[in-house]
Amino acid sequence: MAKHSTSSFFFFQKKKTRWLLLLLATLSVSTAVAFIIRAAYDSSCDRHLFDDVPAVGKRFQSTEKSKASPPVVKVKVGSPLSFMKSKVVLLVSHELSLSGGPLLLMELAFLLRGVGAEVCWITIQKPPGKDEVIYSLENKMLDRGVQVFSAKGQEAIDTAIKADLVVLNTAVAGKWLDAVLNKDVPRVLPKVLWWIHEMRGHYFKLDYVKHLPMVAGSMIDSYVTAEYWKNRTQERLNIRMPKTYVVHLGNSKELMDVAEDSVAKRVLREHVRESLGVRNDDILFAAINSVSRGKGQDLFLRSFYESLQLIQEKKLQVPSIHAVIVGSDMSVQTKFETELRTFVAQKKIQHRVHFVNKTLTVAPYLAAIDVLVQNSQGRGECFGRITIEAMAFQLPVLGTSAGGTAEIVVNGSTGFLHPAGKEGVSPLAKNIVKMATHVERRLTMGKRGYERVKERFLEHHMADRIAGVLKEILHKSKGHY
């Protein structure tokens, strides 16, 4: 990570600094947790904004005190999950980090706590020693009344046996069954809901998923991923999937509150653009993902460069266009990240490409940009929640026609789809030019995307869909006792 200034937000106008800090501290994307954010400004060519540092009061203190006195949670009246009141639910996560799977499971934990369920959490893989992110996230859960304990202790086994529902989050979480439950595995399987988010082939290991046919059901984020798992497990592992439920995700209320607040969006847009060094009428195309080859930032930059050439060749009169890569991590300086920056330097487009450090709080960038580029490669995203988050901000989406993106974006209506791989470079470049040259089309697509989100991709839609699944799972598991 580039060295940061010791000051926070001092590049903002003084009159608005306190208000903006309060706003940013309440933003929560992909989870109902509100994180306290530290923003820093780097005066070099690369600016790293809103780089999340979890708030920790006294670092690495014991959490036993929080366990002993769980807070009183006000039960939400009229929630579709209200039937889960007093039910015991064990959530099993393969890891605890700022990535999509664990944060999504945390969101489910808070939805269940909100209706009065007794929720317990265990994390299978933890790094040695104390970890600040894990410490912070565990305390967020403890503050909301979620019990957190060791994945390998007797408490985990006892809770799994007495629980009304056990949710395994991701395929990797299957390792926990034999490793910890041992002889008690058959007692627990009938009440297991397996929530799968993976699309990559290396997760198809028999050691991970051999118990899949015996669980009460699986829940997957998109139809294309569900079909992929059905075919792959049968062909490669010779096992059958249990009854599988497809549950599209939804935007949190916190995100929607910001997306629908014109004042908040205007202030965020103004200051993020100021920090990036771009003008108000410049057009920003952004990829907001962790920087990796699978997310396709390299191909996006190739498309962006090609779009600049098309604009020049056709002598098109358009505002200055910029590419923003949100999700960098210069503290690691991976080979891939170096490749991206080398390409930008070789093509001499440093003034048009901006790298931003990875962040949990993406709302400021969604407010600041004009088009989201969802360029995930291979089989694409299982769902890709950033896509519906961008649509909530009335942004058109240029996405690969792979994975869950094709179930979210309506090609030609809420955005444009292009092929994954190298064959998608030129089509994406042409779509970038279309977005840059047709302002009305861009705005109309953004509005249609927002309407689509309101129709089917809100938190209450997701809660409704999950409630239907849990009712069936609970009913099915009762038949085994």
PDB file of C-alpha atoms in Angstrom, residues 99-318:
ATOM      1  CA  SER A  99     -14.934 -10.624   1.172  1.00  0.00           C
ATOM      2  CA  GLY A 100     -18.404 -11.312  -0.167  1.00  0.00           C
ATOM      3  CA  GLY A 101     -19.204 -14.722   1.328  1.00  0.00           C
ATOM      4  CA  PRO A 102     -18.515 -13.962   5.007  1.00  0.00           C
ATOM      5  CA  LEU A 103     -20.168 -10.523   4.807  1.00  0.00           C
ATOM      6  CA  LEU A 104     -23.259 -12.037   3.218  1.00  0.00           C
ATOM      7  CA  LEU A 105     -23.478 -14.625   5.990  1.00  0.00           C
ATOM      8  CA  MET A 106     -23.116 -11.846   8.546  1.00  0.00           C
ATOM      9  CA  GLU A 107     -26.022 -10.079   6.897  1.00  0.00           C
ATOM     10  CA  LEU A 108     -28.126 -13.214   7.304  1.00  0.00           C
ATOM     11  CA  ALA A 109     -27.031 -13.389  10.939  1.00  0.00           C
ATOM     12  CA  PHE A 110     -28.359  -9.883  11.567  1.00  0.00           C
ATOM     13  CA  LEU A 111     -31.604 -10.536   9.712  1.00  0.00           C
ATOM     14  CA  LEU A 112     -32.186 -13.577  11.933  1.00  0.00           C
ATOM     15  CA  ARG A 113     -31.209 -11.704  15.081  1.00  0.00           C
ATOM     16  CA  GLY A 114     -33.657  -9.009  14.051  1.00  0.00           C
ATOM     17  CA  VAL A 115     -36.550 -11.461  14.382  1.00  0.00           C
ATOM     18  CA  GLY A 116     -35.365 -12.950  17.681  1.00  0.00           C
ATOM     19  CA  ALA A 117     -33.486 -16.049  16.550  1.00  0.00           C
ATOM     20  CA  GLU A 118     -30.593 -17.347  18.650  1.00  0.00           C
ATOM     21  CA  VAL A 119     -27.671 -17.106  16.254  1.00  0.00           C
ATOM     22  CA  CYS A 120     -24.234 -18.694  16.751  1.00  0.00           C
ATOM     23  CA  TRP A 121     -21.201 -18.202  14.520  1.00  0.00           C
ATOM     24  CA  ILE A 122     -18.035 -20.215  13.977  1.00  0.00           C
ATOM     25  CA  THR A 123     -15.136 -19.549  11.605  1.00  0.00           C
ATOM     26  CA  ILE A 124     -13.189 -22.551  10.322  1.00  0.00           C
ATOM     27  CA  GLN A 125      -9.990 -20.943   9.040  1.00  0.00           C
ATOM     28  CA  LYS A 126      -8.245 -18.259  11.059  1.00  0.00           C
ATOM     29  CA  PRO A 127      -4.697 -16.947  10.651  1.00  0.00           C
ATOM     30  CA  PRO A 128      -2.262 -17.538  13.514  1.00  0.00           C
ATOM     31  CA  GLY A 129      -2.123 -14.782  16.094  1.00  0.00           C
ATOM     32  CA  LYS A 130      -4.444 -11.848  16.407  1.00  0.00           C
ATOM     33  CA  ASP A 131      -6.064 -10.381  13.292  1.00  0.00           C
ATOM     34  CA  GLU A 132      -7.543  -6.886  13.396  1.00  0.00           C
ATOM     35  CA  VAL A 133     -10.224  -7.520  10.761  1.00  0.00           C
ATOM     36  CA  ILE A 134     -11.427 -10.699  12.466  1.00  0.00           C
ATOM     37  CA  TYR A 135     -11.400  -8.981  15.834  1.00  0.00           C
ATOM     38  CA  SER A 136     -13.489  -6.104  14.494  1.00  0.00           C
ATOM     39  CA  LEU A 137     -16.023  -8.268  12.638  1.00  0.00           C
ATOM     40  CA  GLU A 138     -16.471 -10.621  15.588  1.00  0.00           C
ATOM     41  CA  ASN A 139     -17.148  -7.668  17.846  1.00  0.00           C
ATOM     42  CA  LYS A 140     -19.675  -6.292  15.361  1.00  0.00           C
ATOM     43  CA  MET A 141     -21.489  -9.599  15.666  1.00  0.00           C
ATOM     44  CA  LEU A 142     -21.208  -9.733  19.440  1.00  0.00           C
ATOM     45  CA  ASP A 143     -22.625  -6.218  19.616  1.00  0.00           C
ATOM     46  CA  ARG A 144     -25.672  -7.470  17.713  1.00  0.00           C
ATOM     47  CA  GLY A 145     -26.138 -10.497  19.936  1.00  0.00           C
ATOM     48  CA  VAL A 146     -24.550 -13.133  17.691  1.00  0.00           C
ATOM     49  CA  GLN A 147     -22.625 -15.686  19.759  1.00  0.00           C
ATOM     50  CA  VAL A 148     -19.115 -16.333  18.453  1.00  0.00           C
ATOM     51  CA  PHE A 149     -17.021 -19.313  19.493  1.00  0.00           C
ATOM     52  CA  SER A 150     -14.323 -21.707  18.317  1.00  0.00           C
ATOM     53  CA  ALA A 151     -15.040 -23.972  15.363  1.00  0.00           C
ATOM     54  CA  LYS A 152     -13.206 -26.899  16.988  1.00  0.00           C
ATOM     55  CA  GLY A 153     -14.481 -26.867  20.547  1.00  0.00           C
ATOM     56  CA  GLN A 154     -17.177 -28.934  22.228  1.00  0.00           C
ATOM     57  CA  GLU A 155     -19.422 -25.880  22.203  1.00  0.00           C
ATOM     58  CA  ALA A 156     -19.520 -26.007  18.395  1.00  0.00           C
ATOM     59  CA  ILE A 157     -20.486 -29.684  18.432  1.00  0.00           C
ATOM     60  CA  ASP A 158     -23.167 -29.213  21.079  1.00  0.00           C
ATOM     61  CA  THR A 159     -24.651 -26.248  19.244  1.00  0.00           C
ATOM     62  CA  ALA A 160     -24.706 -28.107  15.920  1.00  0.00           C
ATOM     63  CA  ILE A 161     -26.594 -30.990  17.534  1.00  0.00           C
ATOM     64  CA  LYS A 162     -29.188 -28.832  19.299  1.00  0.00           C
ATOM     65  CA  ALA A 163     -29.602 -26.260  16.493  1.00  0.00           C
ATOM     66  CA  ASP A 164     -32.796 -26.058  14.457  1.00  0.00           C
ATOM     67  CA  LEU A 165     -30.768 -25.022  11.428  1.00  0.00           C
ATOM     68  CA  VAL A 166     -27.097 -25.198  10.404  1.00  0.00           C
ATOM     69  CA  VAL A 167     -25.919 -23.054   7.489  1.00  0.00           C
ATOM     70  CA  LEU A 168     -22.636 -23.984   5.815  1.00  0.00           C
ATOM     71  CA  ASN A 169     -21.370 -20.954   3.902  1.00  0.00           C
ATOM     72  CA  THR A 170     -19.415 -21.879   0.740  1.00  0.00           C
ATOM     73  CA  ALA A 171     -18.267 -25.283  -0.449  1.00  0.00           C
ATOM     74  CA  VAL A 172     -15.051 -25.082   1.584  1.00  0.00           C
ATOM     75  CA  ALA A 173     -17.080 -25.072   4.806  1.00  0.00           C
ATOM     76  CA  GLY A 174     -17.806 -28.758   4.181  1.00  0.00           C
ATOM     77  CA  LYS A 175     -14.376 -29.603   5.600  1.00  0.00           C
ATOM     78  CA  TRP A 176     -15.705 -28.783   9.057  1.00  0.00           C
ATOM     79  CA  LEU A 177     -18.223 -31.642   9.143  1.00  0.00           C
ATOM     80  CA  ASP A 178     -15.865 -34.614   9.393  1.00  0.00           C
ATOM     81  CA  ALA A 179     -13.027 -32.658  10.987  1.00  0.00           C
ATOM     82  CA  VAL A 180     -15.103 -31.561  13.994  1.00  0.00           C
ATOM     83  CA  LEU A 181     -18.402 -33.434  14.178  1.00  0.00           C
ATOM     84  CA  ASN A 182     -16.975 -36.892  13.442  1.00  0.00           C
ATOM     85  CA  LYS A 183     -19.568 -39.475  14.555  1.00  0.00           C
ATOM     86  CA  ASP A 184     -22.238 -36.795  14.947  1.00  0.00           C
ATOM     87  CA  VAL A 185     -22.274 -35.865  11.252  1.00  0.00           C
ATOM     88  CA  PRO A 186     -25.390 -38.017  10.465  1.00  0.00           C
ATOM     89  CA  ARG A 187     -27.332 -36.259  13.258  1.00  0.00           C
ATOM     90  CA  VAL A 188     -26.601 -32.825  11.837  1.00  0.00           C
ATOM     91  CA  LEU A 189     -26.885 -33.340   8.064  1.00  0.00           C
ATOM     92  CA  PRO A 190     -30.735 -33.400   7.930  1.00  0.00           C
ATOM     93  CA  LYS A 191     -30.871 -29.791   9.145  1.00  0.00           C
ATOM     94  CA  VAL A 192     -28.006 -28.395   7.058  1.00  0.00           C
ATOM     95  CA  LEU A 193     -28.609 -25.714   4.448  1.00  0.00           C
ATOM     96  CA  TRP A 194     -25.526 -25.400   2.259  1.00  0.00           C
ATOM     97  CA  TRP A 195     -25.121 -21.887   0.863  1.00  0.00           C
ATOM     98  CA  ILE A 196     -22.792 -22.059  -2.133  1.00  0.00           C
ATOM     99  CA  HIS A 197     -21.227 -19.033  -3.831  1.00  0.00           C
ATOM    100  CA  GLU A 198     -18.314 -20.567  -5.766  1.00  0.00           C
ATOM    101  CA  MET A 199     -17.994 -20.893  -9.540  1.00  0.00           C
ATOM    102  CA  ARG A 200     -14.389 -22.067  -9.880  1.00  0.00           C
ATOM    103  CA  GLY A 201     -13.530 -25.685 -10.582  1.00  0.00           C
ATOM    104  CA  HIS A 202     -10.984 -26.128  -7.777  1.00  0.00           C
ATOM    105  CA  TYR A 203     -13.822 -26.131  -5.231  1.00  0.00           C
ATOM    106  CA  PHE A 204     -15.139 -29.379  -6.668  1.00  0.00           C
ATOM    107  CA  LYS A 205     -13.290 -31.679  -4.302  1.00  0.00           C
ATOM    108  CA  LEU A 206     -14.943 -34.734  -2.843  1.00  0.00           C
ATOM    109  CA  ASP A 207     -13.382 -34.003   0.544  1.00  0.00           C
ATOM    110  CA  TYR A 208     -15.328 -30.737   0.623  1.00  0.00           C
ATOM    111  CA  VAL A 209     -18.712 -31.741  -0.746  1.00  0.00           C
ATOM    112  CA  LYS A 210     -19.124 -35.483  -0.271  1.00  0.00           C
ATOM    113  CA  HIS A 211     -21.988 -34.865   2.191  1.00  0.00           C
ATOM    114  CA  LEU A 212     -23.943 -32.671  -0.232  1.00  0.00           C
ATOM    115  CA  PRO A 213     -26.463 -35.369  -1.241  1.00  0.00           C
ATOM    116  CA  MET A 214     -27.474 -35.896   2.411  1.00  0.00           C
ATOM    117  CA  VAL A 215     -28.113 -32.313   3.515  1.00  0.00           C
ATOM    118  CA  ALA A 216     -31.595 -30.783   3.658  1.00  0.00           C
ATOM    119  CA  GLY A 217     -30.876 -28.475   0.725  1.00  0.00           C
ATOM    120  CA  SER A 218     -28.463 -26.145  -1.017  1.00  0.00           C
ATOM    121  CA  MET A 219     -28.934 -22.446  -1.729  1.00  0.00           C
ATOM    122  CA  ILE A 220     -27.137 -20.824  -4.666  1.00  0.00           C
ATOM    123  CA  ASP A 221     -27.065 -17.193  -5.808  1.00  0.00           C
ATOM    124  CA  SER A 222     -27.893 -17.638  -9.509  1.00  0.00           C
ATOM    125  CA  TYR A 223     -29.529 -20.128 -11.859  1.00  0.00           C
ATOM    126  CA  VAL A 224     -26.451 -20.524 -14.023  1.00  0.00           C
ATOM    127  CA  THR A 225     -24.343 -21.407 -10.972  1.00  0.00           C
ATOM    128  CA  ALA A 226     -26.945 -23.890  -9.749  1.00  0.00           C
ATOM    129  CA  GLU A 227     -26.946 -25.613 -13.132  1.00  0.00           C
ATOM    130  CA  TYR A 228     -23.161 -25.649 -13.176  1.00  0.00           C
ATOM    131  CA  TRP A 229     -23.002 -27.314  -9.766  1.00  0.00           C
ATOM    132  CA  LYS A 230     -25.646 -29.859 -10.713  1.00  0.00           C
ATOM    133  CA  ASN A 231     -23.782 -30.927 -13.856  1.00  0.00           C
ATOM    134  CA  ARG A 232     -20.301 -30.737 -12.411  1.00  0.00           C
ATOM    135  CA  THR A 233     -20.963 -32.771  -9.258  1.00  0.00           C
ATOM    136  CA  GLN A 234     -22.678 -35.476 -11.271  1.00  0.00           C
ATOM    137  CA  GLU A 235     -20.072 -35.664 -14.030  1.00  0.00           C
ATOM    138  CA  ARG A 236     -16.876 -35.161 -12.025  1.00  0.00           C
ATOM    139  CA  LEU A 237     -17.707 -36.461  -8.557  1.00  0.00           C
ATOM    140  CA  ASN A 238     -20.547 -38.867  -9.287  1.00  0.00           C
ATOM    141  CA  ILE A 239     -22.741 -37.385  -6.556  1.00  0.00           C
ATOM    142  CA  ARG A 240     -26.132 -35.732  -6.754  1.00  0.00           C
ATOM    143  CA  MET A 241     -27.041 -32.292  -5.519  1.00  0.00           C
ATOM    144  CA  PRO A 242     -29.775 -32.056  -2.879  1.00  0.00           C
ATOM    145  CA  LYS A 243     -32.841 -29.925  -3.575  1.00  0.00           C
ATOM    146  CA  THR A 244     -31.375 -26.622  -4.691  1.00  0.00           C
ATOM    147  CA  TYR A 245     -32.895 -23.201  -4.163  1.00  0.00           C
ATOM    148  CA  VAL A 246     -31.813 -20.183  -6.214  1.00  0.00           C
ATOM    149  CA  VAL A 247     -31.850 -16.977  -4.175  1.00  0.00           C
ATOM    150  CA  HIS A 248     -30.879 -13.737  -5.857  1.00  0.00           C
ATOM    151  CA  LEU A 249     -29.365 -11.227  -3.477  1.00  0.00           C
ATOM    152  CA  GLY A 250     -30.676  -7.791  -2.560  1.00  0.00           C
ATOM    153  CA  ASN A 251     -29.327  -4.359  -1.684  1.00  0.00           C
ATOM    154  CA  SER A 252     -29.188  -3.312   1.942  1.00  0.00           C
ATOM    155  CA  LYS A 253     -31.426  -0.521   3.191  1.00  0.00           C
ATOM    156  CA  GLU A 254     -28.319   1.484   4.093  1.00  0.00           C
ATOM    157  CA  LEU A 255     -27.076   1.430   0.514  1.00  0.00           C
ATOM    158  CA  MET A 256     -30.489   2.341  -0.891  1.00  0.00           C
ATOM    159  CA  ASP A 257     -30.788   5.265   1.531  1.00  0.00           C
ATOM    160  CA  VAL A 258     -27.594   6.763   0.089  1.00  0.00           C
ATOM    161  CA  ALA A 259     -28.461   5.866  -3.514  1.00  0.00           C
ATOM    162  CA  GLU A 260     -31.785   7.702  -3.197  1.00  0.00           C
ATOM    163  CA  ASP A 261     -30.387  10.742  -1.390  1.00  0.00           C
ATOM    164  CA  SER A 262     -29.558  13.321  -4.065  1.00  0.00           C
ATOM    165  CA  VAL A 263     -27.700  15.581  -1.625  1.00  0.00           C
ATOM    166  CA  ALA A 264     -25.485  12.760  -0.319  1.00  0.00           C
ATOM    167  CA  LYS A 265     -24.718  11.601  -3.837  1.00  0.00           C
ATOM    168  CA  ARG A 266     -23.838  15.091  -4.997  1.00  0.00           C
ATOM    169  CA  VAL A 267     -21.447  15.686  -2.099  1.00  0.00           C
ATOM    170  CA  LEU A 268     -19.790  12.296  -2.481  1.00  0.00           C
ATOM    171  CA  ARG A 269     -19.482  12.728  -6.226  1.00  0.00           C
ATOM    172  CA  GLU A 270     -17.918  16.154  -5.861  1.00  0.00           C
ATOM    173  CA  HIS A 271     -15.270  15.135  -3.355  1.00  0.00           C
ATOM    174  CA  VAL A 272     -14.318  11.771  -4.838  1.00  0.00           C
ATOM    175  CA  ARG A 273     -13.900  13.397  -8.244  1.00  0.00           C
ATOM    176  CA  GLU A 274     -11.879  16.201  -6.704  1.00  0.00           C
ATOM    177  CA  SER A 275      -9.583  13.662  -5.054  1.00  0.00           C
ATOM    178  CA  LEU A 276      -9.143  11.784  -8.328  1.00  0.00           C
ATOM    179  CA  GLY A 277      -8.364  14.975 -10.167  1.00  0.00           C
ATOM    180  CA  VAL A 278     -11.214  14.718 -12.669  1.00  0.00           C
ATOM    181  CA  ARG A 279     -13.788  17.303 -13.687  1.00  0.00           C
ATOM    182  CA  ASN A 280     -17.502  17.131 -13.101  1.00  0.00           C
ATOM    183  CA  ASP A 281     -18.324  16.612 -16.780  1.00  0.00           C
ATOM    184  CA  ASP A 282     -15.685  13.900 -17.331  1.00  0.00           C
ATOM    185  CA  ILE A 283     -17.116  10.405 -17.846  1.00  0.00           C
ATOM    186  CA  LEU A 284     -15.859   7.757 -15.429  1.00  0.00           C
ATOM    187  CA  PHE A 285     -15.959   4.024 -16.190  1.00  0.00           C
ATOM    188  CA  ALA A 286     -15.116   1.949 -13.112  1.00  0.00           C
ATOM    189  CA  ALA A 287     -14.380  -1.683 -12.307  1.00  0.00           C
ATOM    190  CA  ILE A 288     -15.056  -2.269  -8.604  1.00  0.00           C
ATOM    191  CA  ASN A 289     -13.689  -5.672  -7.604  1.00  0.00           C
ATOM    192  CA  SER A 290     -10.660  -7.124  -5.913  1.00  0.00           C
ATOM    193  CA  VAL A 291      -7.838  -6.817  -8.424  1.00  0.00           C
ATOM    194  CA  SER A 292      -7.198 -10.247  -9.909  1.00  0.00           C
ATOM    195  CA  ARG A 293      -7.032 -11.850 -13.323  1.00  0.00           C
ATOM    196  CA  GLY A 294     -10.410 -13.479 -12.810  1.00  0.00           C
ATOM    197  CA  LYS A 295     -12.043 -10.052 -12.418  1.00  0.00           C
ATOM    198  CA  GLY A 296     -10.683  -8.952 -15.790  1.00  0.00           C
ATOM    199  CA  GLN A 297      -9.181  -5.552 -15.004  1.00  0.00           C
ATOM    200  CA  ASP A 298      -6.425  -6.205 -17.571  1.00  0.00           C
ATOM    201  CA  LEU A 299      -8.940  -6.765 -20.370  1.00  0.00           C
ATOM    202  CA  PHE A 300     -10.962  -3.757 -19.222  1.00  0.00           C
ATOM    203  CA  LEU A 301      -7.893  -1.526 -19.544  1.00  0.00           C
ATOM    204  CA  ARG A 302      -7.201  -2.930 -23.004  1.00  0.00           C
ATOM    205  CA  SER A 303     -10.797  -2.129 -23.969  1.00  0.00           C
ATOM    206  CA  PHE A 304     -10.504   1.331 -22.465  1.00  0.00           C
ATOM    207  CA  TYR A 305      -7.335   2.049 -24.467  1.00  0.00           C
ATOM    208  CA  GLU A 306      -9.036   0.764 -27.625  1.00  0.00           C
ATOM    209  CA  SER A 307     -12.014   3.038 -26.958  1.00  0.00           C
ATOM    210  CA  LEU A 308      -9.666   6.032 -26.759  1.00  0.00           C
ATOM    211  CA  GLN A 309      -8.248   5.073 -30.146  1.00  0.00           C
ATOM    212  CA  LEU A 310     -11.757   4.764 -31.633  1.00  0.00           C
ATOM    213  CA  ILE A 311     -12.706   8.204 -30.348  1.00  0.00           C
ATOM    214  CA  GLN A 312      -9.556   9.678 -31.838  1.00  0.00           C
ATOM    215  CA  GLU A 313      -9.892   7.871 -35.182  1.00  0.00           C
ATOM    216  CA  LYS A 314     -13.529   8.894 -35.622  1.00  0.00           C
ATOM    217  CA  LYS A 315     -12.836  12.388 -34.290  1.00  0.00           C
ATOM    218  CA  LEU A 316     -15.764  12.113 -31.898  1.00  0.00           C
ATOM    219  CA  GLN A 317     -16.593  15.109 -29.766  1.00  0.00           C
ATOM    220  CA  VAL A 318     -17.033  13.627 -26.292  1.00  0.00           C
TER     221      VAL A 318
END
